[in-house]
Amino acid sequence: MNAVLRFWATGFGSGFFPFASGTAGTLVAVAIYCWVPLLPLGSDGRLGWETVATLVVLTATGILASQRAEREFGEDGSPIVVDEMVGLWITVAGLVPTPSVVIGGFLLFRFFDIFKPFPARQLESLHGGTGVMLDDVVAGIYGAITLRLILHFVPGLYI
């Protein structure tokens, strides 16, 4: 397997954490979100086309990387955590990394990733990298919607 794809599929190595590798991968994604301007804001704070394009590219490369990684680690093997990383970034995309966004985004994404509401569980059964990634994309979308609703309806929380 290509070393770059393996590194990406395993969340820069975080997937090798001895327990809760999905949580470890999500925490790496949180750190990157806080310190790297990976997901640019639109000029008005909403999702700009650059952010959407970035997420599409990350998802596509995640599908490729996880597809290849399954040959080494098995079907949706625990070292494969690129799906958790992209899912978290979908949840927080377009938002400034304030404490409430970081903590809320992490908790909401992990909640939806673990409980897999419709259609996440159904998408997880798709073959290969598509199934690995798309359930977490859905969890990220649910997390994004929920986080934005909370931030909108709870005044002063966006700090």
PDB file of C-alpha atoms in Angstrom:
ATOM      1  CA  MET A   1       0.000   0.000   0.000  1.00  0.00           C
ATOM      2  CA  ASN A   2       1.174   3.512  -0.781  1.00  0.00           C
ATOM      3  CA  ALA A   3       2.712   5.041   2.373  1.00  0.00           C
ATOM      4  CA  VAL A   4       0.950   8.387   1.873  1.00  0.00           C
ATOM      5  CA  LEU A   5      -2.482   6.745   1.525  1.00  0.00           C
ATOM      6  CA  ARG A   6      -1.768   4.544   4.554  1.00  0.00           C
ATOM      7  CA  PHE A   7      -0.761   7.599   6.602  1.00  0.00           C
ATOM      8  CA  TRP A   8      -3.952   9.420   5.539  1.00  0.00           C
ATOM      9  CA  ALA A   9      -6.210   6.376   6.101  1.00  0.00           C
ATOM     10  CA  THR A  10      -4.851   5.923   9.622  1.00  0.00           C
ATOM     11  CA  GLY A  11      -5.325   9.571  10.564  1.00  0.00           C
ATOM     12  CA  PHE A  12      -1.601  10.340  10.501  1.00  0.00           C
ATOM     13  CA  GLY A  13      -1.028   7.243  12.628  1.00  0.00           C
ATOM     14  CA  SER A  14      -3.689   7.965  15.258  1.00  0.00           C
ATOM     15  CA  GLY A  15      -5.619   4.875  14.155  1.00  0.00           C
ATOM     16  CA  PHE A  16      -2.927   2.744  15.782  1.00  0.00           C
ATOM     17  CA  PHE A  17      -3.882   4.026  19.247  1.00  0.00           C
ATOM     18  CA  PRO A  18      -4.416   0.848  21.328  1.00  0.00           C
ATOM     19  CA  PHE A  19      -8.051   1.618  22.212  1.00  0.00           C
ATOM     20  CA  ALA A  20     -10.807   3.962  20.973  1.00  0.00           C
ATOM     21  CA  SER A  21      -8.977   4.576  17.703  1.00  0.00           C
ATOM     22  CA  GLY A  22     -12.001   6.417  16.265  1.00  0.00           C
ATOM     23  CA  THR A  23     -11.929   8.859  19.156  1.00  0.00           C
ATOM     24  CA  ALA A  24      -8.162   9.247  18.757  1.00  0.00           C
ATOM     25  CA  GLY A  25      -8.623  10.061  15.072  1.00  0.00           C
ATOM     26  CA  THR A  26     -11.347  12.563  15.901  1.00  0.00           C
ATOM     27  CA  LEU A  27      -9.083  14.267  18.453  1.00  0.00           C
ATOM     28  CA  VAL A  28      -6.347  14.592  15.816  1.00  0.00           C
ATOM     29  CA  ALA A  29      -8.946  16.186  13.529  1.00  0.00           C
ATOM     30  CA  VAL A  30      -9.870  18.616  16.336  1.00  0.00           C
ATOM     31  CA  ALA A  31      -6.217  19.596  16.777  1.00  0.00           C
ATOM     32  CA  ILE A  32      -5.799  20.184  13.048  1.00  0.00           C
ATOM     33  CA  TYR A  33      -9.034  22.197  12.942  1.00  0.00           C
ATOM     34  CA  CYS A  34      -7.807  24.405  15.800  1.00  0.00           C
ATOM     35  CA  TRP A  35      -4.319  25.058  14.437  1.00  0.00           C
ATOM     36  CA  VAL A  36      -4.517  24.843  10.651  1.00  0.00           C
ATOM     37  CA  PRO A  37      -6.770  27.032   8.512  1.00  0.00           C
ATOM     38  CA  LEU A  38      -7.864  23.901   6.643  1.00  0.00           C
ATOM     39  CA  LEU A  39     -11.490  24.834   6.138  1.00  0.00           C
ATOM     40  CA  PRO A  40     -11.732  28.460   5.028  1.00  0.00           C
ATOM     41  CA  LEU A  41     -14.673  30.619   5.971  1.00  0.00           C
ATOM     42  CA  GLY A  42     -16.804  32.331   3.410  1.00  0.00           C
ATOM     43  CA  SER A  43     -16.576  36.118   3.610  1.00  0.00           C
ATOM     44  CA  ASP A  44     -19.779  36.215   5.653  1.00  0.00           C
ATOM     45  CA  GLY A  45     -18.928  33.293   7.958  1.00  0.00           C
ATOM     46  CA  ARG A  46     -21.024  30.789   6.009  1.00  0.00           C
ATOM     47  CA  LEU A  47     -19.663  27.868   4.052  1.00  0.00           C
ATOM     48  CA  GLY A  48     -17.863  29.163   0.994  1.00  0.00           C
ATOM     49  CA  TRP A  49     -17.245  27.153  -2.155  1.00  0.00           C
ATOM     50  CA  GLU A  50     -13.640  26.688  -1.030  1.00  0.00           C
ATOM     51  CA  THR A  51     -14.793  24.896   2.101  1.00  0.00           C
ATOM     52  CA  VAL A  52     -17.198  22.662   0.206  1.00  0.00           C
ATOM     53  CA  ALA A  53     -14.513  21.849  -2.386  1.00  0.00           C
ATOM     54  CA  THR A  54     -12.024  21.030   0.379  1.00  0.00           C
ATOM     55  CA  LEU A  55     -14.500  18.672   2.051  1.00  0.00           C
ATOM     56  CA  VAL A  56     -15.302  16.954  -1.263  1.00  0.00           C
ATOM     57  CA  VAL A  57     -11.592  16.396  -1.966  1.00  0.00           C
ATOM     58  CA  LEU A  58     -10.971  15.123   1.581  1.00  0.00           C
ATOM     59  CA  THR A  59     -13.930  12.738   1.281  1.00  0.00           C
ATOM     60  CA  ALA A  60     -12.815  11.454  -2.130  1.00  0.00           C
ATOM     61  CA  THR A  61      -9.238  10.872  -0.995  1.00  0.00           C
ATOM     62  CA  GLY A  62     -10.602   9.266   2.175  1.00  0.00           C
ATOM     63  CA  ILE A  63     -12.632   6.820   0.077  1.00  0.00           C
ATOM     64  CA  LEU A  64      -9.542   5.911  -1.937  1.00  0.00           C
ATOM     65  CA  ALA A  65      -7.282   5.617   1.113  1.00  0.00           C
ATOM     66  CA  SER A  66      -9.726   3.568   3.179  1.00  0.00           C
ATOM     67  CA  GLN A  67     -10.474   1.289   0.207  1.00  0.00           C
ATOM     68  CA  ARG A  68      -6.773   0.490  -0.083  1.00  0.00           C
ATOM     69  CA  ALA A  69      -6.307   0.273   3.700  1.00  0.00           C
ATOM     70  CA  GLU A  70      -9.046  -2.356   3.982  1.00  0.00           C
ATOM     71  CA  ARG A  71      -6.738  -4.755   2.111  1.00  0.00           C
ATOM     72  CA  GLU A  72      -4.268  -4.470   4.986  1.00  0.00           C
ATOM     73  CA  PHE A  73      -6.532  -3.906   8.002  1.00  0.00           C
ATOM     74  CA  GLY A  74      -9.753  -5.698   7.014  1.00  0.00           C
ATOM     75  CA  GLU A  75     -13.214  -4.322   6.383  1.00  0.00           C
ATOM     76  CA  ASP A  76     -13.459  -0.941   8.144  1.00  0.00           C
ATOM     77  CA  GLY A  77     -10.522  -2.009  10.337  1.00  0.00           C
ATOM     78  CA  SER A  78      -9.961  -0.044  13.530  1.00  0.00           C
ATOM     79  CA  PRO A  79      -6.757   1.662  12.289  1.00  0.00           C
ATOM     80  CA  ILE A  80      -8.807   3.319   9.512  1.00  0.00           C
ATOM     81  CA  VAL A  81      -9.883   6.647  11.025  1.00  0.00           C
ATOM     82  CA  VAL A  82      -9.814   9.060   8.079  1.00  0.00           C
ATOM     83  CA  ASP A  83     -13.613   8.788   8.101  1.00  0.00           C
ATOM     84  CA  GLU A  84     -13.781  10.166  11.643  1.00  0.00           C
ATOM     85  CA  MET A  85     -11.459  13.024  10.730  1.00  0.00           C
ATOM     86  CA  VAL A  86     -13.491  14.094   7.704  1.00  0.00           C
ATOM     87  CA  GLY A  87     -16.761  13.673   9.618  1.00  0.00           C
ATOM     88  CA  LEU A  88     -15.568  15.993  12.384  1.00  0.00           C
ATOM     89  CA  TRP A  89     -14.415  18.575   9.829  1.00  0.00           C
ATOM     90  CA  ILE A  90     -17.862  18.463   8.197  1.00  0.00           C
ATOM     91  CA  THR A  91     -19.458  19.113  11.604  1.00  0.00           C
ATOM     92  CA  VAL A  92     -17.356  22.219  12.305  1.00  0.00           C
ATOM     93  CA  ALA A  93     -16.784  23.491   8.756  1.00  0.00           C
ATOM     94  CA  GLY A  94     -17.254  27.217   8.390  1.00  0.00           C
ATOM     95  CA  LEU A  95     -17.231  27.858  12.140  1.00  0.00           C
ATOM     96  CA  VAL A  96     -14.516  29.613  14.115  1.00  0.00           C
ATOM     97  CA  PRO A  97     -12.890  27.149  16.557  1.00  0.00           C
ATOM     98  CA  THR A  98     -14.211  28.604  19.807  1.00  0.00           C
ATOM     99  CA  PRO A  99     -14.349  26.348  22.892  1.00  0.00           C
ATOM    100  CA  SER A 100     -18.091  25.760  22.486  1.00  0.00           C
ATOM    101  CA  VAL A 101     -17.693  24.848  18.808  1.00  0.00           C
ATOM    102  CA  VAL A 102     -14.733  22.542  19.440  1.00  0.00           C
ATOM    103  CA  ILE A 103     -16.295  20.708  22.393  1.00  0.00           C
ATOM    104  CA  GLY A 104     -19.825  20.706  20.989  1.00  0.00           C
ATOM    105  CA  GLY A 105     -18.656  19.641  17.539  1.00  0.00           C
ATOM    106  CA  PHE A 106     -16.581  16.794  18.961  1.00  0.00           C
ATOM    107  CA  LEU A 107     -19.381  15.488  21.203  1.00  0.00           C
ATOM    108  CA  LEU A 108     -22.111  15.819  18.577  1.00  0.00           C
ATOM    109  CA  PHE A 109     -20.075  14.183  15.830  1.00  0.00           C
ATOM    110  CA  ARG A 110     -19.073  11.251  18.071  1.00  0.00           C
ATOM    111  CA  PHE A 111     -22.715  10.843  19.197  1.00  0.00           C
ATOM    112  CA  PHE A 112     -24.005  10.625  15.622  1.00  0.00           C
ATOM    113  CA  ASP A 113     -21.042   8.487  14.541  1.00  0.00           C
ATOM    114  CA  ILE A 114     -21.701   5.929  17.276  1.00  0.00           C
ATOM    115  CA  PHE A 115     -25.517   5.821  17.041  1.00  0.00           C
ATOM    116  CA  LYS A 116     -25.670   6.131  13.229  1.00  0.00           C
ATOM    117  CA  PRO A 117     -29.143   7.569  12.553  1.00  0.00           C
ATOM    118  CA  PHE A 118     -30.763   6.961   9.166  1.00  0.00           C
ATOM    119  CA  PRO A 119     -29.262   6.708   6.574  1.00  0.00           C
ATOM    120  CA  ALA A 120     -25.795   6.387   8.169  1.00  0.00           C
ATOM    121  CA  ARG A 121     -26.204   2.744   9.231  1.00  0.00           C
ATOM    122  CA  GLN A 122     -27.470   1.788   5.773  1.00  0.00           C
ATOM    123  CA  LEU A 123     -24.573   3.593   4.059  1.00  0.00           C
ATOM    124  CA  GLU A 124     -22.071   1.838   6.320  1.00  0.00           C
ATOM    125  CA  SER A 125     -23.029  -1.451   4.645  1.00  0.00           C
ATOM    126  CA  LEU A 126     -21.835  -0.226   1.232  1.00  0.00           C
ATOM    127  CA  HIS A 127     -18.767  -2.028  -0.030  1.00  0.00           C
ATOM    128  CA  GLY A 128     -15.239  -0.693   0.381  1.00  0.00           C
ATOM    129  CA  GLY A 129     -14.115   2.847   1.027  1.00  0.00           C
ATOM    130  CA  THR A 130     -17.507   4.289   0.117  1.00  0.00           C
ATOM    131  CA  GLY A 131     -19.163   2.526   3.046  1.00  0.00           C
ATOM    132  CA  VAL A 132     -16.299   3.439   5.370  1.00  0.00           C
ATOM    133  CA  MET A 133     -16.597   7.146   4.583  1.00  0.00           C
ATOM    134  CA  LEU A 134     -20.256   7.875   3.871  1.00  0.00           C
ATOM    135  CA  ASP A 135     -21.704   6.892   7.254  1.00  0.00           C
ATOM    136  CA  ASP A 136     -19.313   9.394   8.850  1.00  0.00           C
ATOM    137  CA  VAL A 137     -20.175  12.034   6.259  1.00  0.00           C
ATOM    138  CA  VAL A 138     -23.826  11.645   7.311  1.00  0.00           C
ATOM    139  CA  ALA A 139     -22.836  11.775  11.000  1.00  0.00           C
ATOM    140  CA  GLY A 140     -20.890  14.962  10.221  1.00  0.00           C
ATOM    141  CA  ILE A 141     -23.902  16.509   8.478  1.00  0.00           C
ATOM    142  CA  TYR A 142     -26.190  15.650  11.406  1.00  0.00           C
ATOM    143  CA  GLY A 143     -23.579  17.078  13.773  1.00  0.00           C
ATOM    144  CA  ALA A 144     -23.267  20.262  11.701  1.00  0.00           C
ATOM    145  CA  ILE A 145     -27.018  20.854  11.623  1.00  0.00           C
ATOM    146  CA  THR A 146     -27.417  20.169  15.349  1.00  0.00           C
ATOM    147  CA  LEU A 147     -24.423  22.315  16.322  1.00  0.00           C
ATOM    148  CA  ARG A 148     -25.661  25.258  14.254  1.00  0.00           C
ATOM    149  CA  LEU A 149     -29.157  24.968  15.737  1.00  0.00           C
ATOM    150  CA  ILE A 150     -27.737  24.952  19.262  1.00  0.00           C
ATOM    151  CA  LEU A 151     -25.494  27.944  18.518  1.00  0.00           C
ATOM    152  CA  HIS A 152     -28.428  29.808  16.978  1.00  0.00           C
ATOM    153  CA  PHE A 153     -30.937  29.153  19.753  1.00  0.00           C
ATOM    154  CA  VAL A 154     -28.637  29.427  22.775  1.00  0.00           C
ATOM    155  CA  PRO A 155     -27.566  33.085  22.905  1.00  0.00           C
ATOM    156  CA  GLY A 156     -23.987  33.703  23.951  1.00  0.00           C
ATOM    157  CA  LEU A 157     -22.866  30.096  23.490  1.00  0.00           C
ATOM    158  CA  TYR A 158     -20.757  30.874  20.407  1.00  0.00           C
ATOM    159  CA  ILE A 159     -17.737  31.902  22.474  1.00  0.00           C
TER     160      ILE A 159
END
